[in-house]
């Protein structure tokens, strides 16, 4: 009776915990230096990345979803950053208005990971800002 259960258990793929990566650094955005912390995990099979980017200067947090694709000269990181569950603006004047508008702009994070360094950019509203991060965990 236990033999079929053991056989099925042996065929099931092993679930491996995904290590959490933490990166810290800064970018100069609109003449001000902003400190950032990027925290994420990567699925080793699909290379899908999920986590968050924290602006430590302003206290804002953005959800990060993207990929970390390995390559011969490092890995290519691309992630869409969204405001997530932040408060939304709902306003109207004489029947015209906005609904569900986030006061935080979405952004795109992209660049190359070489060893413990990320060199890339944060694109907000079509403008690219250089961003350098160092792995701390």
Coordinates of N, CA and C in Angstrom, one line a residue:
X1 N 0.8 -1.2 0.0 CA 0.0 0.0 0.0 C 0.9 1.3 0.0
X2 N 2.0 1.3 0.7 CA 2.8 2.5 0.8 C 3.8 2.6 -0.4
X3 N 4.0 1.5 -1.2 CA 4.9 1.5 -2.3 C 4.5 2.5 -3.4
X4 N 3.2 2.6 -3.8 CA 2.8 3.7 -4.8 C 3.0 5.1 -4.3
X5 N 2.8 5.3 -3.0 CA 3.0 6.7 -2.4 C 4.4 7.0 -2.4
X6 N 5.3 6.1 -2.1 CA 6.7 6.3 -2.1 C 7.2 6.6 -3.5
X7 N 6.7 5.8 -4.5 CA 7.1 6.0 -5.8 C 6.7 7.3 -6.4
X8 N 5.5 7.8 -6.0 CA 5.1 9.2 -6.5 C 5.9 10.3 -5.8
X9 N 6.3 10.1 -4.6 CA 7.1 11.0 -3.8 C 8.5 11.1 -4.4
X10 N 9.0 10.0 -4.9 CA 10.3 10.1 -5.5 C 10.4 10.8 -6.8
X11 N 9.2 10.8 -7.5 CA 9.1 11.5 -8.8 C 8.9 13.0 -8.7
X12 N 8.4 13.4 -7.5 CA 8.1 14.9 -7.4 C 9.4 15.7 -7.3
X13 N 9.4 16.8 -8.0 CA 10.6 17.7 -8.0 C 10.9 18.2 -6.6
X14 N 12.1 18.3 -6.3 CA 12.5 18.8 -5.0 C 12.3 20.3 -5.0
X15 N 11.7 20.8 -3.9 CA 11.5 22.3 -3.8 C 12.7 22.8 -3.1
X16 N 13.4 23.7 -3.8 CA 14.6 24.3 -3.3 C 14.3 25.8 -2.9
X17 N 14.7 26.2 -1.7 CA 14.4 27.6 -1.3 C 15.2 28.5 -2.2
X18 N 14.6 29.6 -2.5 CA 15.3 30.6 -3.3 C 16.0 31.6 -2.4
X19 N 17.3 31.8 -2.5 CA 17.9 32.7 -1.6 C 17.5 34.2 -1.9
X20 N 17.4 34.9 -0.9 CA 17.0 36.3 -1.0 C 18.3 37.1 -1.3
X21 N 18.3 38.0 -2.3 CA 19.4 38.8 -2.6 C 19.0 40.3 -2.2
X22 N 20.0 41.0 -1.6 CA 19.8 42.3 -1.1 C 20.9 43.2 -1.7
X23 N 20.5 44.3 -2.4 CA 21.5 45.2 -3.0 C 21.2 46.6 -2.6
X24 N 22.3 47.4 -2.3 CA 22.1 48.8 -1.9 C 23.0 49.7 -2.7
X25 N 22.5 50.9 -2.9 CA 23.2 51.9 -3.6 C 22.5 53.2 -3.8
X26 N 22.9 54.0 -4.7 CA 22.2 55.3 -4.9 C 22.1 55.7 -6.3
X27 N 21.3 56.7 -6.6 CA 21.1 57.3 -7.9 C 20.8 58.8 -7.7
X28 N 21.2 59.6 -8.6 CA 21.0 61.0 -8.6 C 19.8 61.3 -9.4
X29 N 18.6 61.6 -8.8 CA 17.4 61.9 -9.5 C 16.9 63.3 -9.2
X30 N 16.7 64.0 -10.3 CA 16.3 65.4 -10.2 C 17.2 66.2 -9.2
X31 N 18.5 66.1 -9.4 CA 19.5 66.9 -8.6 C 19.6 66.5 -7.2
X32 N 19.0 65.4 -6.8 CA 19.1 64.9 -5.4 C 19.5 63.4 -5.4
X33 N 20.4 63.1 -4.5 CA 20.9 61.7 -4.4 C 19.8 61.0 -3.6
X34 N 19.4 59.8 -4.1 CA 18.4 59.0 -3.5 C 19.1 57.6 -3.1
X35 N 18.9 57.1 -1.9 CA 19.5 55.8 -1.5 C 18.4 54.7 -1.8
X36 N 18.8 53.6 -2.3 CA 17.9 52.5 -2.7 C 18.4 51.2 -2.1
X37 N 17.4 50.3 -1.8 CA 17.7 48.9 -1.5 C 16.8 48.1 -2.4
X38 N 17.4 47.2 -3.1 CA 16.7 46.2 -4.0 C 16.8 44.8 -3.3
X39 N 15.6 44.2 -3.0 CA 15.5 42.9 -2.4 C 14.7 42.0 -3.3
X40 N 15.2 40.9 -3.7 CA 14.5 40.0 -4.6 C 15.0 38.5 -4.5
X41 N 14.1 37.7 -5.1 CA 14.5 36.3 -5.3 C 14.4 36.0 -6.7
X42 N 15.1 35.0 -7.2 CA 15.0 34.6 -8.6 C 14.8 33.1 -8.7
X43 N 13.8 32.7 -9.5 CA 13.5 31.3 -9.8 C 14.7 30.8 -10.6
X44 N 15.4 29.7 -10.2 CA 16.6 29.2 -10.9 C 16.2 28.6 -12.2
X45 N 15.0 28.2 -12.4 CA 14.6 27.5 -13.7 C 14.1 28.5 -14.7
X46 N 13.2 29.4 -14.3 CA 12.6 30.4 -15.2 C 13.3 31.7 -15.3
X47 N 14.2 32.0 -14.3 CA 14.9 33.2 -14.2 C 14.0 34.4 -13.9
X48 N 12.8 34.2 -13.4 CA 11.9 35.2 -13.0 C 12.3 35.8 -11.7
X49 N 12.3 37.1 -11.6 CA 12.7 37.9 -10.5 C 11.4 38.5 -9.8
X50 N 11.3 38.5 -8.5 CA 10.2 39.2 -7.8 C 10.8 39.7 -6.5
X51 N 10.3 40.9 -6.2 CA 10.8 41.5 -4.9 C 10.3 43.0 -4.8
X52 N 11.2 43.8 -4.3 CA 10.8 45.2 -4.1 C 12.1 46.1 -4.1
X53 N 11.8 47.3 -4.5 CA 12.8 48.4 -4.5 C 12.4 49.4 -3.5
X54 N 13.2 49.7 -2.5 CA 12.8 50.7 -1.5 C 13.7 51.9 -1.7
X55 N 13.0 53.1 -1.8 CA 13.7 54.3 -1.8 C 13.9 54.7 -0.3
X56 N 15.1 54.5 0.2 CA 15.3 54.7 1.6 C 15.4 56.2 2.0
X57 N 15.5 57.1 1.0 CA 15.5 58.5 1.2 C 14.1 59.0 1.5
X58 N 13.1 58.5 0.7 CA 11.8 59.0 0.8 C 10.8 58.0 1.6
X59 N 11.3 56.8 1.7 CA 10.4 55.8 2.4 C 9.4 55.1 1.5
X60 N 9.5 55.4 0.1 CA 8.6 54.7 -0.8 C 9.1 53.3 -1.1
X61 N 8.1 52.4 -1.4 CA 8.4 51.0 -1.8 C 7.7 50.7 -3.1
X62 N 8.4 50.1 -4.0 CA 7.9 49.7 -5.3 C 8.0 48.1 -5.4
X63 N 7.0 47.5 -6.0 CA 7.1 46.1 -6.3 C 8.0 45.9 -7.6
X64 N 8.8 44.9 -7.6 CA 9.7 44.7 -8.7 C 9.4 43.3 -9.3
X65 N 9.1 43.2 -10.6 CA 8.9 42.0 -11.3 C 9.6 42.0 -12.6
X66 N 10.4 41.0 -12.9 CA 11.2 41.0 -14.1 C 12.0 39.7 -14.3
X67 N 13.2 39.8 -14.8 CA 14.0 38.7 -15.1 C 15.5 39.0 -14.7
X68 N 16.2 37.9 -14.4 CA 17.7 38.0 -14.2 C 18.3 36.9 -15.1
X69 N 18.6 37.3 -16.3 CA 19.1 36.3 -17.3 C 20.6 36.2 -17.3
X70 N 21.1 34.9 -17.1 CA 22.6 34.7 -17.0 C 23.2 34.9 -18.4
X71 N 24.4 35.4 -18.5 CA 25.1 35.6 -19.7 C 26.6 35.3 -19.5
X72 N 27.4 35.3 -20.6 CA 28.8 35.1 -20.4 C 29.6 36.1 -19.7
X73 N 29.1 37.4 -19.7 CA 29.8 38.5 -19.0 C 29.0 39.0 -17.8
X74 N 28.2 38.2 -17.2 CA 27.4 38.6 -16.1 C 25.9 38.3 -16.4
X75 N 25.0 38.8 -15.6 CA 23.6 38.6 -15.8 C 22.9 39.9 -16.1
X76 N 21.9 39.8 -16.9 CA 21.1 41.0 -17.4 C 19.9 41.1 -16.5
X77 N 19.7 42.2 -15.8 CA 18.6 42.4 -14.9 C 17.6 43.4 -15.5
X78 N 16.4 43.0 -15.7 CA 15.3 43.9 -16.1 C 14.1 43.7 -15.3
X79 N 13.6 44.8 -14.7 CA 12.4 44.7 -13.8 C 11.5 45.9 -14.0
X80 N 10.2 45.6 -14.0 CA 9.2 46.7 -14.0 C 8.9 47.0 -12.6
X81 N 8.9 48.3 -12.2 CA 8.6 48.7 -10.8 C 7.3 49.4 -10.8
X82 N 6.4 48.9 -9.9 CA 5.1 49.5 -9.8 C 4.8 49.9 -8.3
X83 N 3.9 50.9 -8.1 CA 3.6 51.4 -6.8 C 2.9 50.4 -5.9
X84 N 2.3 49.4 -6.5 CA 1.7 48.3 -5.7 C 0.4 48.8 -5.0
X85 N 0.3 48.6 -3.7 CA -0.9 48.9 -3.0 C -0.8 50.3 -2.4
X86 N -0.2 51.2 -3.0 CA -0.1 52.6 -2.5 C -1.5 53.3 -2.6
X87 N -1.7 54.3 -1.8 CA -3.0 55.1 -2.0 C -3.2 55.6 -3.4
X88 N -4.4 55.6 -3.8 CA -4.8 56.0 -5.2 C -5.6 57.3 -5.1
X89 N -5.4 58.2 -6.1 CA -6.1 59.4 -6.2 C -7.5 59.3 -6.9
X90 N -8.5 59.7 -6.3 CA -9.9 59.7 -6.9 C -10.4 61.1 -6.7
X91 N -10.6 61.8 -7.8 CA -11.1 63.2 -7.7 C -12.0 63.5 -8.9
X92 N -13.0 64.4 -8.7 CA -13.8 64.9 -9.9 C -14.2 66.3 -9.6
X93 N -14.4 67.0 -10.7 CA -14.9 68.3 -10.7 C -16.0 68.4 -11.8
X94 N -17.2 68.7 -11.5 CA -18.3 68.8 -12.4 C -18.4 67.6 -13.3
X95 N -18.2 66.4 -12.7 CA -18.4 65.1 -13.4 C -17.2 64.7 -14.2
X96 N -16.1 65.5 -14.3 CA -14.9 65.1 -14.9 C -13.8 64.8 -13.9
X97 N -13.0 63.8 -14.1 CA -12.0 63.6 -13.1 C -11.1 62.4 -13.3
X98 N -10.5 62.0 -12.3 CA -9.6 60.8 -12.4 C -10.0 59.8 -11.3
X99 N -9.7 58.6 -11.6 CA -10.0 57.5 -10.6 C -8.9 56.5 -10.6
X100 N -8.4 56.2 -9.4 CA -7.4 55.1 -9.3 C -6.0 55.5 -9.7
X101 N -5.7 56.8 -9.8 CA -4.4 57.3 -10.3 C -3.4 57.2 -9.1
X102 N -2.3 56.6 -9.3 CA -1.2 56.6 -8.3 C -0.4 57.8 -8.4
X103 N -0.1 58.4 -7.2 CA 0.8 59.6 -7.2 C 2.3 59.2 -7.5
X104 N 2.6 57.9 -7.4 CA 3.9 57.4 -7.6 C 4.0 56.9 -9.1
X105 N 5.1 57.3 -9.8 CA 5.3 56.9 -11.1 C 5.9 55.5 -11.2
X106 N 5.4 54.7 -12.2 CA 6.0 53.4 -12.4 C 7.4 53.7 -13.0
X107 N 8.3 52.7 -13.0 CA 9.6 52.9 -13.5 C 10.1 51.5 -14.0
X108 N 11.3 51.6 -14.7 CA 11.9 50.4 -15.3 C 13.3 50.4 -14.8
X109 N 13.7 49.3 -14.2 CA 15.1 49.1 -13.8 C 15.8 48.1 -14.7
X110 N 17.0 48.5 -15.2 CA 17.7 47.6 -16.1 C 19.2 47.8 -16.0
X111 N 19.9 46.7 -16.2 CA 21.4 46.8 -16.2 C 22.0 45.5 -16.1
X112 N 23.3 45.5 -15.8 CA 24.1 44.3 -15.8 C 24.7 44.0 -14.4
X113 N 24.6 42.7 -14.0 CA 25.1 42.3 -12.7 C 26.4 41.5 -13.0
X114 N 27.5 42.0 -12.4 CA 28.8 41.4 -12.6 C 29.4 41.2 -11.2
X115 N 29.4 39.9 -10.7 CA 29.9 39.7 -9.4 C 28.9 40.3 -8.4
X116 N 29.4 41.1 -7.5 CA 28.6 41.8 -6.5 C 28.2 43.2 -6.8
X117 N 28.3 43.6 -8.1 CA 28.0 44.9 -8.6 C 26.9 44.9 -9.6
X118 N 26.0 45.9 -9.5 CA 24.9 46.1 -10.5 C 25.2 47.5 -11.0
X119 N 25.3 47.6 -12.3 CA 25.5 48.9 -13.0 C 24.4 49.0 -14.0
X120 N 23.6 50.0 -13.9 CA 22.4 50.1 -14.8 C 21.8 51.5 -14.6
X121 N 20.4 51.5 -14.9 CA 19.7 52.7 -14.8 C 18.3 52.5 -14.3
X122 N 17.7 53.5 -13.8 CA 16.3 53.6 -13.4 C 15.7 54.6 -14.3
X123 N 14.7 54.1 -15.1 CA 14.0 55.0 -16.0 C 12.6 55.4 -15.5
X124 N 12.5 56.6 -15.2 CA 11.2 57.2 -14.6 C 10.7 58.2 -15.6
X125 N 9.5 58.1 -16.1 CA 8.9 59.1 -16.9 C 9.7 59.3 -18.2
X126 N 10.3 58.3 -18.7 CA 11.1 58.4 -20.0 C 12.5 58.9 -19.8
X127 N 12.9 59.3 -18.6 CA 14.2 59.8 -18.3 C 15.0 58.8 -17.5
X128 N 16.3 58.5 -18.0 CA 17.1 57.5 -17.4 C 18.1 58.2 -16.4
X129 N 18.1 57.5 -15.2 CA 19.0 57.9 -14.2 C 20.0 56.8 -13.9
X130 N 21.3 57.0 -13.9 CA 22.3 56.0 -13.6 C 22.1 55.5 -12.2
X131 N 22.2 54.2 -12.0 CA 22.0 53.6 -10.7 C 23.1 52.5 -10.5
X132 N 23.8 52.5 -9.4 CA 24.8 51.6 -9.1 C 24.5 50.9 -7.7
X133 N 24.4 49.6 -7.7 CA 24.1 48.9 -6.4 C 25.2 47.9 -6.1
X134 N 25.4 47.6 -4.9 CA 26.4 46.6 -4.4 C 25.6 45.6 -3.6
X135 N 25.9 44.3 -3.8 CA 25.3 43.2 -3.1 C 25.7 43.2 -1.7
X136 N 24.8 43.2 -0.7 CA 25.1 43.2 0.7 C 24.7 41.9 1.3
X137 N 23.9 41.1 0.6 CA 23.4 39.8 1.1 C 23.1 38.9 -0.1

